[in-house]
Amino acid sequence: MNPAKRATELRKLIDYHNYKYYVEAQPEISDREFDQLLAELQQIEAEHPELITPDSPTQRVGGQPIEGFVTVRHREPMLSIDNTYSAAELKEFDRRVRKLLGSEPVTYVVEPKIDGVAISLTYENGLLTVGATRGDGERGDDVTHNLKTIRELPLRLRTDQPPRLVEVRGEVYMTRADLVHLNRQRQAEGLEPLANPRNTTAGTLKLLDPRLAAQRRLRLFTYALGAAEGVELKTHQQLLQLLKTWGFPVNPHIQAFDSIHDVIKYCDQWAERRNELPYDIDGLVIKVDDLEQRRRLGATSKAPRWAVAYKFAAEQALTRLKAIDVQVGKSGTLTPVAHLEPVQLGGTTVKRATLHNADEIARKDIRVGDMVVVEKAGEIIPYIVRSEPTVRTGAERVFHFPTECPVCGSPVRRDSGGVFYRCTGRNCVAQLKKRLRSFAQRNAMDIEGLGEEMIDRLVETGLVHSIPDLYRLKMDDLLELERVGQKSAQNLLDGIEASKQRGLARVLTGLGIPHVGEHVAELLAQEFGDIDALMAATPERLSQVPGIGPVLAENIHQYFQSETGRHTVEELRKLGVKLSEEIRPKPKAGETPLAGKTVVVTGTLSRYSREEIEDLIRRLGGKAAGSVSRKTDYIVAGDKPGSKLDKARALGIPILSEEEFERLIGR
Ligand code: IVH
């Protein structure tokens, strides 16, 4: 077939299947078949570059970085909406609307208020020309290059008769699961985790390089038009229908009601159920359905009179800060932790909260004894928003960061970044205990009999001053300890002896090298095979390992250059600890990453029934379990997941969306 004709045909096919997948959630072909269509098109375009069109699905990723942002003027301003926080305020809104409309019947459309970033997409004769952020409402930034990476965003409207010009408005967002996934990758690269999906979305849209944006999975819902030439509509519900036919994703939880009572009921339901959605919503938006009524209601300079936002109260609670405790971490970092009068918050009892660092305590003027507001944001542990200085009694005390380590008394110093305090003691027992605990942990050297209490006693009696000292322990030493008999002593010695054979990956996991956990340790062991090759690697060589970024590479290199690092390794070697690893043959395409893994499924999936996915897991060599425990390797969470998801979160088990699961198994 003639390549021009085939390219057109392929684009049509790809757009059609994209639509089926993203808008209707009813795919007709497998991802593999889809990828084949895309590959064929890429091939044709590579051979005939003159055939590339701006709306070709190949143009979504891999564009060139831009130099800077261009400001664009919205043809119609992007207004904001007034907020309400209670049923009473909603009734007040309803009264105003009905009064202005002279008691006509009114229908309201209620939509989830997506906690993302508002954008405006301009289509001229059906083709996407510009995508911009809201900015100040009048002008925003041109972020077309990043918006094009959103797979469900149509590059061309699905219609033969497109309007000459239309601005489609909506919200770009990210799911919580995608953020968790991204943070896991960042951690492996030694980067700070990103705080929440909304800020991450905003940050991603402001990246200059669309290839970076393409690696983060942004998503889209549309809900409004700006300027529109030649679009005839009577109601908002018709608009939503039109957006769907044009190929845009529209939120599935939108409903219309004829009374404010029913609107309020629906809002209350979502206030309870907001956590069931895979993305954050911060309330609902209530809109008058009839466009002619909207015209009569008009707008103030800032917001329309025909719409209102009903915002959920943030999950906050007021309680007393009883004490601030300073904990010493593995590498000597001192972290302030707030001890609170127990309080109910978002379904759990909160007793502690992070205070991050000394500057934050000072900036927020948080004093011991204060009443404080604690908040839970997404899955992140609760933090203290502010203190309540108006109810102080005078008994509150300003917190001074200790100048000496609360455990070993060594001087405390600010680190080079100037944010954290560190204990300078080389033999700080708190640090040592933490290090020994991570070394003995199940995912590291898995030393039986070496629990927290035993570690404390070994350190406090001076029997153990370092990790290698564990391998020097003798029966006589142990028998000197109170309440340790022959049998438990032998048990511990056997455990220590057995740990010598765990191999390099486990040793690396246990050493406490900053940001080197189980996963990174495994990558290093498989790449280098033994400790000498690893120690000889330059930072450049290390960062060539897929999954290891430059910051992490530098960390690892520094550890093995440091005196402690070298000394520890030499001692372990002398004491007979195995410092090499059998390199496994790389799994061939088609081999399964689920072999031996326990997977739990919760919620409704879009592409599999429960039986189908469990069957699939078993066929791939995994075990499909019914309940979550520490033995669970992955949880696959669909729509409306149950309490299993909470349990998995609490246990820190990786949570996969349906898509991530499919990526994992290579579909
Ligand atoms: S309608 C004039 N619908 O909330 C009305 N906004 O405070 C235009 N938002 O800037 C907005 N979900 O970023 C509308 N379903 C939804 C929304 C929504 C989220 C955001 C939007 C807007 C802000 C208003």
XYZ file of C-alpha atoms and ligand atoms in Angstrom:
691
model
C 0.000 0.000 0.000
C 1.078 3.540 -0.572
C 2.805 4.833 2.587
C 0.833 8.099 2.795
C -2.423 6.193 2.719
C -1.262 3.616 5.233
C -0.024 6.361 7.610
C -3.436 8.055 7.536
C -5.126 4.746 8.117
C -2.822 3.902 11.038
C -3.410 7.287 12.677
C -7.161 6.737 12.455
C -6.835 3.261 13.928
C -4.572 4.398 16.749
C -6.852 7.300 17.650
C -9.843 4.995 17.602
C -8.218 2.489 19.959
C -6.963 5.249 22.222
C -10.527 6.467 22.492
C -11.847 2.996 23.247
C -9.212 2.570 25.920
C -9.181 5.944 27.653
C -12.610 7.434 27.151
C -14.857 4.386 26.982
C -12.617 2.065 29.003
C -13.532 -0.732 26.567
C -10.397 -1.682 24.678
C -10.857 -3.882 21.632
C -7.244 -4.843 21.093
C -4.381 -5.804 23.378
C -1.627 -3.355 24.325
C 0.722 -5.412 22.241
C -1.359 -5.035 19.112
C -1.662 -1.335 19.876
C 2.107 -0.994 20.185
C 2.511 -2.771 16.860
C 0.290 -0.220 15.126
C 2.301 2.592 16.659
C 5.584 0.971 15.683
C 4.425 0.564 12.108
C 3.512 4.233 11.937
C 6.842 5.248 13.441
C 8.590 3.155 10.838
C 6.733 4.827 7.959
C 7.388 8.280 9.387
C 11.067 7.526 9.828
C 11.323 6.553 6.172
C 9.111 9.399 4.950
C 9.556 12.337 7.317
C 7.460 14.500 4.996
C 4.447 12.426 6.054
C 4.638 13.444 9.724
C 1.611 15.513 10.769
C 1.314 17.603 13.944
C -1.537 15.425 15.210
C 0.252 12.157 14.588
C 0.173 9.959 17.722
C 3.946 9.632 17.348
C 4.272 13.318 18.246
C 3.282 12.880 21.876
C 6.658 11.951 23.267
C 10.250 12.630 22.483
C 9.802 16.215 21.381
C 12.687 18.638 21.822
C 13.075 20.582 25.071
C 11.826 24.155 24.874
C 13.935 27.208 25.792
C 11.417 28.884 28.049
C 7.715 29.515 28.430
C 5.676 31.687 26.117
C 2.748 33.553 27.621
C -0.605 33.022 25.960
C -3.754 35.050 26.388
C -6.941 33.075 26.972
C -9.661 34.128 24.524
C -12.179 33.860 27.357
C -10.865 34.417 30.893
C -10.577 31.366 33.143
C -12.670 32.343 36.152
C -12.402 30.818 39.565
C -15.363 29.706 41.680
C -16.575 30.800 45.093
C -16.070 28.292 47.872
C -18.589 27.000 50.379
C -17.941 24.698 53.296
C -21.340 23.737 54.711
C -24.857 22.637 53.827
C -26.128 26.012 55.049
C -23.934 27.843 52.543
C -25.110 25.565 49.732
C -28.737 26.335 50.605
C -27.853 30.016 50.553
C -26.375 29.590 47.053
C -29.533 27.806 45.923
C -31.761 30.594 47.326
C -29.759 33.241 45.446
C -29.907 31.320 42.182
C -33.660 30.710 42.403
C -34.356 34.308 43.361
C -32.418 35.685 40.391
C -34.201 33.254 38.071
C -37.673 34.156 39.398
C -38.413 30.687 40.825
C -38.011 28.692 37.605
C -37.114 25.032 37.994
C -33.344 24.581 38.235
C -31.208 21.534 37.533
C -27.739 21.317 39.097
C -24.889 19.228 37.783
C -22.483 18.067 40.476
C -18.898 17.098 39.597
C -15.926 16.004 41.674
C -13.530 18.913 42.126
C -10.291 17.405 40.929
C -7.295 18.566 42.946
C -5.050 19.168 39.980
C -4.045 21.984 37.673
C -6.514 23.845 35.423
C -5.632 24.030 31.740
C -7.112 25.358 28.514
C -6.725 23.577 25.175
C -7.223 25.488 21.945
C -8.361 23.565 18.854
C -8.465 25.304 15.496
C -10.390 23.463 12.808
C -10.179 20.413 14.998
C -6.415 20.448 15.519
C -4.801 21.095 18.910
C -2.760 24.272 18.521
C -2.050 25.458 22.068
C -2.399 24.069 25.564
C -1.896 26.513 28.409
C -2.034 26.757 32.195
C -4.605 28.997 33.872
C -1.995 31.514 35.048
C -3.759 34.589 36.436
C -6.963 33.700 34.576
C -6.227 36.108 31.723
C -2.844 34.790 30.637
C -1.095 31.505 31.239
C 1.988 29.627 30.090
C 2.113 27.653 26.874
C 2.762 24.067 28.010
C 1.626 22.307 24.828
C 4.830 20.221 24.663
C 4.065 18.620 28.040
C 0.308 18.338 27.566
C 0.819 16.351 24.379
C 2.376 13.566 26.451
C -1.028 12.896 28.074
C -2.184 9.857 26.192
C -5.909 10.462 26.591
C -5.683 14.038 25.316
C -6.915 14.143 21.697
C -4.499 15.870 19.329
C -7.410 16.200 16.900
C -11.130 16.308 17.667
C -12.988 13.132 16.697
C -15.414 14.801 14.323
C -15.758 15.514 10.619
C -17.212 18.939 11.335
C -14.967 20.566 13.899
C -15.754 24.108 15.054
C -13.426 26.732 13.608
C -12.185 27.457 17.096
C -12.811 26.081 20.552
C -11.112 26.299 23.953
C -11.645 23.128 25.991
C -11.009 23.432 29.718
C -10.220 20.816 32.252
C -7.953 19.593 34.971
C -4.642 17.775 34.657
C -3.944 15.488 37.593
C -1.945 12.514 38.774
C -3.144 9.441 40.662
C -1.784 8.730 44.124
C -0.507 5.346 42.947
C 1.453 6.963 40.111
C 3.041 9.343 42.606
C 4.020 6.481 44.909
C 5.552 4.749 41.914
C 7.432 7.886 40.876
C 8.700 8.419 44.414
C 9.978 4.867 44.543
C 12.022 5.543 41.408
C 13.246 8.856 42.796
C 14.318 7.200 46.002
C 16.343 4.685 44.020
C 18.057 7.632 42.397
C 18.733 9.299 45.748
C 16.254 12.116 45.100
C 13.836 13.652 47.582
C 10.282 12.298 47.359
C 7.626 14.658 45.953
C 5.030 15.719 48.503
C 1.647 15.343 46.788
C 0.045 14.679 43.400
C -1.106 18.271 42.860
C 2.278 19.940 43.272
C 3.886 17.191 41.239
C 1.415 17.818 38.412
C 2.111 21.561 38.489
C 5.852 20.929 38.548
C 5.638 18.446 35.689
C 3.740 20.883 33.463
C 6.524 23.405 34.071
C 9.299 21.093 32.898
C 11.099 22.306 29.799
C 11.849 18.812 28.545
C 8.752 16.861 27.443
C 10.718 13.617 27.586
C 10.855 14.024 31.366
C 7.165 14.864 31.495
C 6.396 11.753 29.450
C 7.957 9.584 32.158
C 5.426 10.861 34.674
C 1.934 9.746 33.950
C -0.253 12.856 33.862
C -3.978 12.429 33.283
C -6.873 14.607 32.243
C -10.565 15.314 32.850
C -12.400 17.995 30.877
C -15.449 19.915 32.093
C -15.927 23.276 30.345
C -15.521 25.386 27.218
C -13.986 28.829 26.910
C -14.317 30.613 23.590
C -16.263 28.509 21.065
C -17.271 29.434 17.543
C -20.171 27.565 16.036
C -20.967 25.272 18.975
C -24.699 25.111 19.719
C -25.607 23.765 23.132
C -28.478 24.132 25.555
C -27.175 22.454 28.690
C -24.003 21.521 30.510
C -24.978 17.862 30.267
C -25.024 18.221 26.483
C -21.587 19.788 26.675
C -20.222 16.836 28.658
C -21.691 14.487 26.058
C -20.127 16.518 23.246
C -16.729 16.465 24.977
C -16.949 12.674 25.104
C -17.803 12.378 21.406
C -14.898 14.672 20.583
C -12.693 12.183 22.389
C -12.094 13.868 25.759
C -12.141 12.055 29.094
C -15.015 13.202 31.315
C -15.266 12.215 34.965
C -17.626 9.228 35.433
C -19.011 10.448 38.781
C -20.949 13.427 37.478
C -24.664 13.566 38.356
C -27.582 15.936 37.890
C -30.152 16.828 40.597
C -33.271 18.990 40.703
C -33.100 19.933 44.380
C -30.366 21.318 46.601
C -31.239 18.620 49.133
C -30.151 15.905 46.774
C -27.060 17.938 45.876
C -26.124 18.117 49.567
C -26.716 14.393 50.025
C -24.413 13.627 47.102
C -21.736 15.986 48.481
C -21.888 14.324 51.900
C -21.523 10.911 50.310
C -18.328 11.952 48.573
C -16.940 13.575 51.693
C -17.052 10.064 53.162
C -15.900 8.221 50.079
C -13.238 10.520 48.663
C -10.471 8.058 49.512
C -12.038 5.459 47.235
C -10.999 7.460 44.186
C -7.480 6.824 42.902
C -6.860 10.592 42.654
C -7.351 13.457 45.122
C -10.489 15.576 45.061
C -10.832 18.552 47.386
C -14.591 18.934 47.082
C -17.345 19.074 44.462
C -18.379 21.696 41.956
C -22.087 22.489 41.635
C -23.133 24.047 38.312
C -26.457 25.258 36.923
C -27.197 22.951 33.983
C -29.161 25.276 31.699
C -26.875 27.563 29.681
C -29.558 30.177 29.087
C -30.095 30.403 32.854
C -26.352 30.727 33.284
C -26.322 33.666 30.895
C -28.950 35.437 32.956
C -27.176 34.745 36.228
C -23.931 36.182 34.862
C -20.699 36.558 36.770
C -18.911 38.912 39.108
C -15.419 39.998 38.053
C -13.941 36.889 39.680
C -16.454 34.088 39.606
C -19.678 33.030 37.909
C -22.935 33.248 39.896
C -24.084 29.946 38.403
C -21.456 27.744 40.026
C -20.080 27.123 43.479
C -17.468 24.816 44.957
C -18.276 22.744 48.010
C -14.937 22.143 49.693
C -14.248 19.292 52.054
C -12.750 20.161 55.379
C -9.089 19.112 55.339
C -8.535 16.140 57.571
C -7.348 18.125 60.562
C -7.621 17.847 64.296
C -6.672 19.911 67.287
C -4.671 18.349 70.092
C -1.972 19.067 72.639
C 1.715 18.734 71.915
C 2.981 16.925 74.989
C 6.667 16.722 74.171
C 9.235 16.953 71.420
C 11.592 14.059 71.314
C 14.802 13.971 69.319
C 15.622 10.690 67.623
C 18.992 9.695 66.260
C 18.919 8.021 62.866
C 21.287 5.465 61.324
C 23.594 8.082 59.892
C 23.368 10.333 62.925
C 20.641 12.698 61.742
C 18.634 14.122 64.606
C 14.919 14.281 63.842
C 12.404 16.038 66.062
C 9.260 14.003 66.661
C 6.130 15.435 68.251
C 4.345 13.402 70.912
C 0.677 14.260 70.933
C -2.306 13.753 73.140
C -3.933 10.893 71.107
C -6.555 12.193 68.676
C -8.809 10.695 65.962
C -7.878 11.773 62.446
C -9.107 10.354 59.152
C -10.057 7.043 60.727
C -6.908 6.409 62.780
C -5.587 7.469 66.179
C -2.644 9.798 65.873
C -0.073 9.974 68.666
C 2.950 11.272 66.859
C 3.687 13.683 64.047
C 6.794 14.785 62.197
C 8.234 18.203 62.727
C 10.812 17.779 59.945
C 13.588 19.996 61.290
C 14.581 22.744 63.692
C 13.884 25.618 61.311
C 10.327 24.502 60.871
C 9.686 24.429 64.600
C 11.057 27.956 64.923
C 9.239 29.291 61.859
C 5.881 27.962 63.034
C 6.618 29.018 66.618
C 5.622 25.638 67.967
C 6.158 25.273 71.705
C 5.989 22.271 73.968
C 2.557 22.284 75.640
C 0.887 24.133 72.744
C -2.457 23.195 71.258
C -1.584 22.306 67.664
C -3.455 21.542 64.437
C -2.422 18.213 62.905
C -3.241 17.321 59.334
C -3.056 14.192 57.257
C -2.298 14.765 53.612
C -2.834 11.726 51.405
C -0.737 8.847 52.598
C 1.987 10.891 54.168
C 2.317 10.676 57.951
C 0.546 13.443 59.851
C 2.295 16.724 60.316
C 1.762 19.819 62.440
C 0.199 22.652 60.482
C 0.411 25.348 63.150
C 0.114 26.070 66.819
C -2.796 27.886 68.428
C -1.056 30.741 70.274
C -4.322 32.337 71.442
C -4.957 29.575 73.968
C -1.503 29.585 75.551
C -1.424 29.530 79.341
C 2.128 30.717 79.810
C 3.338 27.251 80.752
C 4.433 26.431 77.197
C 8.150 26.167 76.589
C 10.146 27.167 73.525
C 11.973 24.154 72.149
C 15.746 24.344 71.890
C 17.452 21.884 69.655
C 20.012 19.977 71.715
C 23.620 20.954 71.138
C 24.697 17.510 72.266
C 23.477 14.153 71.041
C 20.717 13.056 73.435
C 22.170 9.547 73.344
C 25.962 9.758 73.356
C 26.553 13.367 74.349
C 28.804 14.139 71.379
C 28.498 17.603 69.894
C 25.781 18.132 67.311
C 26.574 19.864 64.024
C 24.474 21.217 61.175
C 25.084 19.281 57.992
C 26.406 20.883 54.824
C 22.906 21.611 53.530
C 22.274 23.536 56.755
C 18.899 21.913 57.370
C 19.600 18.884 59.519
C 21.539 18.412 62.690
C 23.801 15.438 62.993
C 25.457 13.712 65.917
C 29.217 13.839 65.370
C 29.932 10.900 67.671
C 31.617 8.086 65.788
C 30.545 5.612 68.407
C 27.122 6.985 69.198
C 25.248 4.032 70.621
C 21.931 5.224 69.165
C 23.416 5.201 65.681
C 25.095 1.895 66.334
C 21.863 0.278 67.548
C 20.003 1.503 64.479
C 22.757 0.209 62.203
C 22.796 -3.186 63.868
C 19.032 -3.393 63.638
C 19.040 -2.777 59.901
C 21.899 -5.202 59.476
C 20.076 -8.001 61.298
C 16.731 -7.307 59.634
C 14.913 -9.961 57.698
C 15.481 -8.369 54.275
C 19.191 -7.923 55.073
C 21.261 -10.539 56.964
C 18.206 -12.073 58.614
C 19.979 -12.990 61.857
C 17.811 -15.177 64.004
C 17.866 -14.359 67.705
C 19.173 -10.848 67.139
C 16.149 -8.710 67.954
C 15.911 -5.198 69.258
C 16.286 -6.117 72.887
C 19.331 -8.301 72.339
C 20.975 -5.546 70.294
C 20.389 -3.048 73.090
C 22.015 -5.353 75.621
C 24.987 -6.204 73.423
C 25.644 -2.516 72.813
C 25.017 -1.369 76.369
C 27.308 -4.000 77.899
C 30.036 -2.979 75.473
C 30.241 -6.406 73.821
C 29.533 -4.952 70.388
C 30.963 -1.670 69.072
C 30.484 -2.244 65.369
C 28.831 -4.515 62.839
C 31.887 -6.794 62.484
C 31.948 -7.265 66.278
C 28.857 -9.451 65.892
C 31.014 -12.062 64.195
C 33.487 -12.017 67.104
C 30.930 -12.932 69.756
C 31.754 -16.082 71.758
C 29.603 -18.330 73.883
C 31.327 -17.087 77.062
C 30.533 -13.451 76.231
C 26.896 -14.221 75.831
C 26.631 -16.280 78.964
C 27.780 -13.276 80.963
C 24.580 -11.498 80.017
C 21.754 -11.812 82.497
C 18.865 -14.089 81.539
C 20.721 -15.622 78.624
C 21.017 -19.361 78.847
C 23.127 -21.845 76.901
C 20.301 -22.551 74.514
C 19.421 -19.029 73.438
C 23.121 -18.135 73.257
C 23.746 -21.058 70.913
C 20.709 -20.060 68.906
C 22.093 -16.564 68.407
C 25.568 -17.822 67.502
C 24.037 -20.181 64.940
C 22.027 -17.334 63.507
C 25.120 -15.169 63.177
C 27.089 -18.010 61.617
C 24.346 -18.729 59.090
C 24.201 -15.082 58.060
C 27.758 -15.297 56.699
C 26.419 -17.068 53.622
C 23.673 -14.597 52.673
C 25.709 -13.029 49.907
C 26.557 -9.560 48.662
C 23.079 -8.154 48.029
C 21.999 -8.822 51.621
C 25.240 -7.416 53.030
C 24.795 -4.240 51.001
C 21.193 -3.917 52.179
C 22.386 -4.186 55.763
C 25.346 -1.793 55.704
C 23.228 1.339 55.944
C 24.697 3.143 52.947
C 22.427 6.188 52.517
C 19.547 5.410 50.133
C 20.714 1.872 49.448
C 17.818 -0.416 50.245
C 16.985 -3.920 49.173
C 16.257 -2.983 45.585
C 19.396 -0.941 44.918
C 21.522 -3.522 46.732
C 20.164 -6.176 44.409
C 20.973 -4.076 41.341
C 24.543 -3.517 42.541
C 25.152 -7.149 43.428
C 23.836 -8.354 40.079
C 25.867 -5.783 38.192
C 29.247 -6.205 39.920
C 29.127 -9.713 41.343
C 31.611 -9.081 44.146
C 32.628 -6.380 46.582
C 36.013 -5.630 44.984
C 34.511 -4.807 41.614
C 31.918 -2.658 43.327
C 34.467 -0.795 45.457
C 36.587 -0.073 42.418
C 33.692 1.463 40.475
C 33.802 5.200 39.796
C 30.649 7.291 40.217
C 30.347 7.399 36.416
C 30.478 3.622 36.205
C 27.921 3.294 39.001
C 25.464 5.627 37.366
C 25.522 3.495 34.245
C 23.593 0.854 36.166
C 19.946 1.189 35.135
C 17.978 2.471 38.120
C 20.912 4.272 39.745
C 21.067 8.023 39.334
C 24.085 10.323 39.712
C 23.316 11.410 43.290
C 22.964 7.855 44.496
C 26.096 6.826 42.557
C 28.049 9.537 44.380
C 26.694 8.327 47.754
C 27.744 4.763 47.109
C 31.169 5.778 45.902
C 31.700 7.961 48.962
C 30.752 5.179 51.318
C 33.381 2.866 49.876
C 35.982 5.634 49.907
C 35.298 6.437 53.552
C 37.436 4.947 56.251
C 34.430 3.396 58.014
C 33.209 1.839 54.785
C 36.566 0.318 53.852
C 37.287 -0.820 57.371
C 33.896 -2.496 57.762
C 34.291 -4.360 54.486
C 37.820 -5.552 55.326
C 36.757 -6.786 58.757
C 33.736 -8.628 57.373
C 35.940 -10.262 54.772
C 38.459 -11.435 57.406
C 35.646 -12.787 59.542
C 34.411 -14.968 56.693
C 31.325 -13.125 55.520
C 30.533 -13.893 51.897
C 30.923 -10.750 49.792
C 29.994 -12.026 46.374
C 26.828 -12.951 44.575
C 25.869 -15.476 41.943
C 24.808 -13.495 38.937
C 21.477 -14.763 37.705
C 20.978 -15.006 33.985
C 18.863 -12.028 32.975
C 15.248 -13.161 32.505
C 14.530 -13.629 28.853
C 11.561 -11.948 27.266
C 8.549 -14.034 28.148
C 9.884 -15.140 31.521
C 7.748 -14.103 34.381
C 8.479 -11.516 37.061
C 5.783 -13.076 39.237
C 7.476 -16.405 39.888
C 7.279 -17.141 43.611
C 5.526 -13.850 44.405
C 2.392 -13.501 46.486
C -0.132 -11.088 45.036
C -3.377 -9.821 46.558
C -6.063 -8.201 44.421
C -8.577 -5.691 45.782
C -11.271 -3.534 44.181
C -12.761 -3.755 40.715
C -10.439 -3.953 37.738
C -11.401 -2.695 34.326
C -9.882 -5.410 32.186
C -10.133 -8.554 34.297
C -12.655 -10.234 36.485
C -11.338 -11.448 39.819
C -11.078 -15.032 38.546
C -9.261 -13.970 35.406
C -6.556 -11.996 37.128
C -6.031 -14.608 39.833
C -5.773 -17.236 37.174
C -3.274 -15.082 35.297
C -1.168 -14.613 38.440
C -1.066 -18.383 38.949
C -0.188 -19.055 35.335
C 2.731 -16.663 35.697
C 4.053 -18.670 38.621
C 2.728 -16.460 41.404
C 0.360 -17.084 44.258
C -2.961 -15.263 44.431
C -3.762 -14.734 48.102
C -6.984 -13.557 49.688
C -5.612 -11.450 52.491
C -2.700 -9.106 53.048
C 0.156 -10.063 55.341
C 3.852 -9.363 55.613
C 4.405 -12.142 53.090
C 2.494 -10.245 50.387
C 4.788 -8.999 47.601
C 2.333 -6.839 45.682
C -1.195 -5.630 45.955
C -3.116 -4.813 42.794
C -5.722 -2.161 43.544
C -8.640 -1.441 41.255
C -11.589 0.885 41.616
C -13.162 1.037 45.105
C -10.489 -0.966 46.901
C -11.332 -2.193 50.368
C -9.524 -2.278 53.692
C -6.840 -4.525 52.180
C -5.383 -1.429 50.572
C -5.069 0.340 53.926
C -3.438 -2.683 55.422
C -0.991 -2.910 52.516
C -0.128 0.768 52.962
C 0.435 0.259 56.660
C 2.800 -2.625 55.919
C 4.562 -0.734 53.152
C 3.706 -3.313 50.489
C 4.050 -2.042 46.912
C 0.652 -1.068 45.534
C 0.126 -1.457 41.808
C -2.590 -0.012 39.646
C -3.996 -2.269 36.984
C -1.692 -0.627 34.459
C 1.382 -0.970 36.610
C 0.564 -4.611 37.094
C 0.347 -5.055 33.343
C 3.616 -3.252 32.863
C 5.194 -5.492 35.479
C 4.146 -8.636 33.672
C 5.155 -7.100 30.371
C 1.758 -6.756 28.745
S -15.460 24.499 36.657
C -16.077 28.971 35.930
N -15.278 21.975 37.297
O -11.403 24.252 40.575
C -15.970 27.556 36.364
N -13.543 23.453 38.024
O -11.849 26.962 42.072
C -14.712 26.931 35.906
N -11.734 22.334 39.224
O -9.805 26.640 38.582
C -14.275 25.774 36.684
N -12.548 20.300 39.096
O -9.018 24.247 38.416
C -14.709 23.193 37.403
N -15.200 19.692 37.757
C -14.647 20.909 37.840
C -13.418 21.129 38.490
C -12.893 22.421 38.568
C -11.533 21.048 39.530
C -10.810 23.428 39.619
C -10.420 24.318 38.473
C -10.807 25.712 38.873
C -10.993 25.578 40.347
C -12.076 26.533 40.793
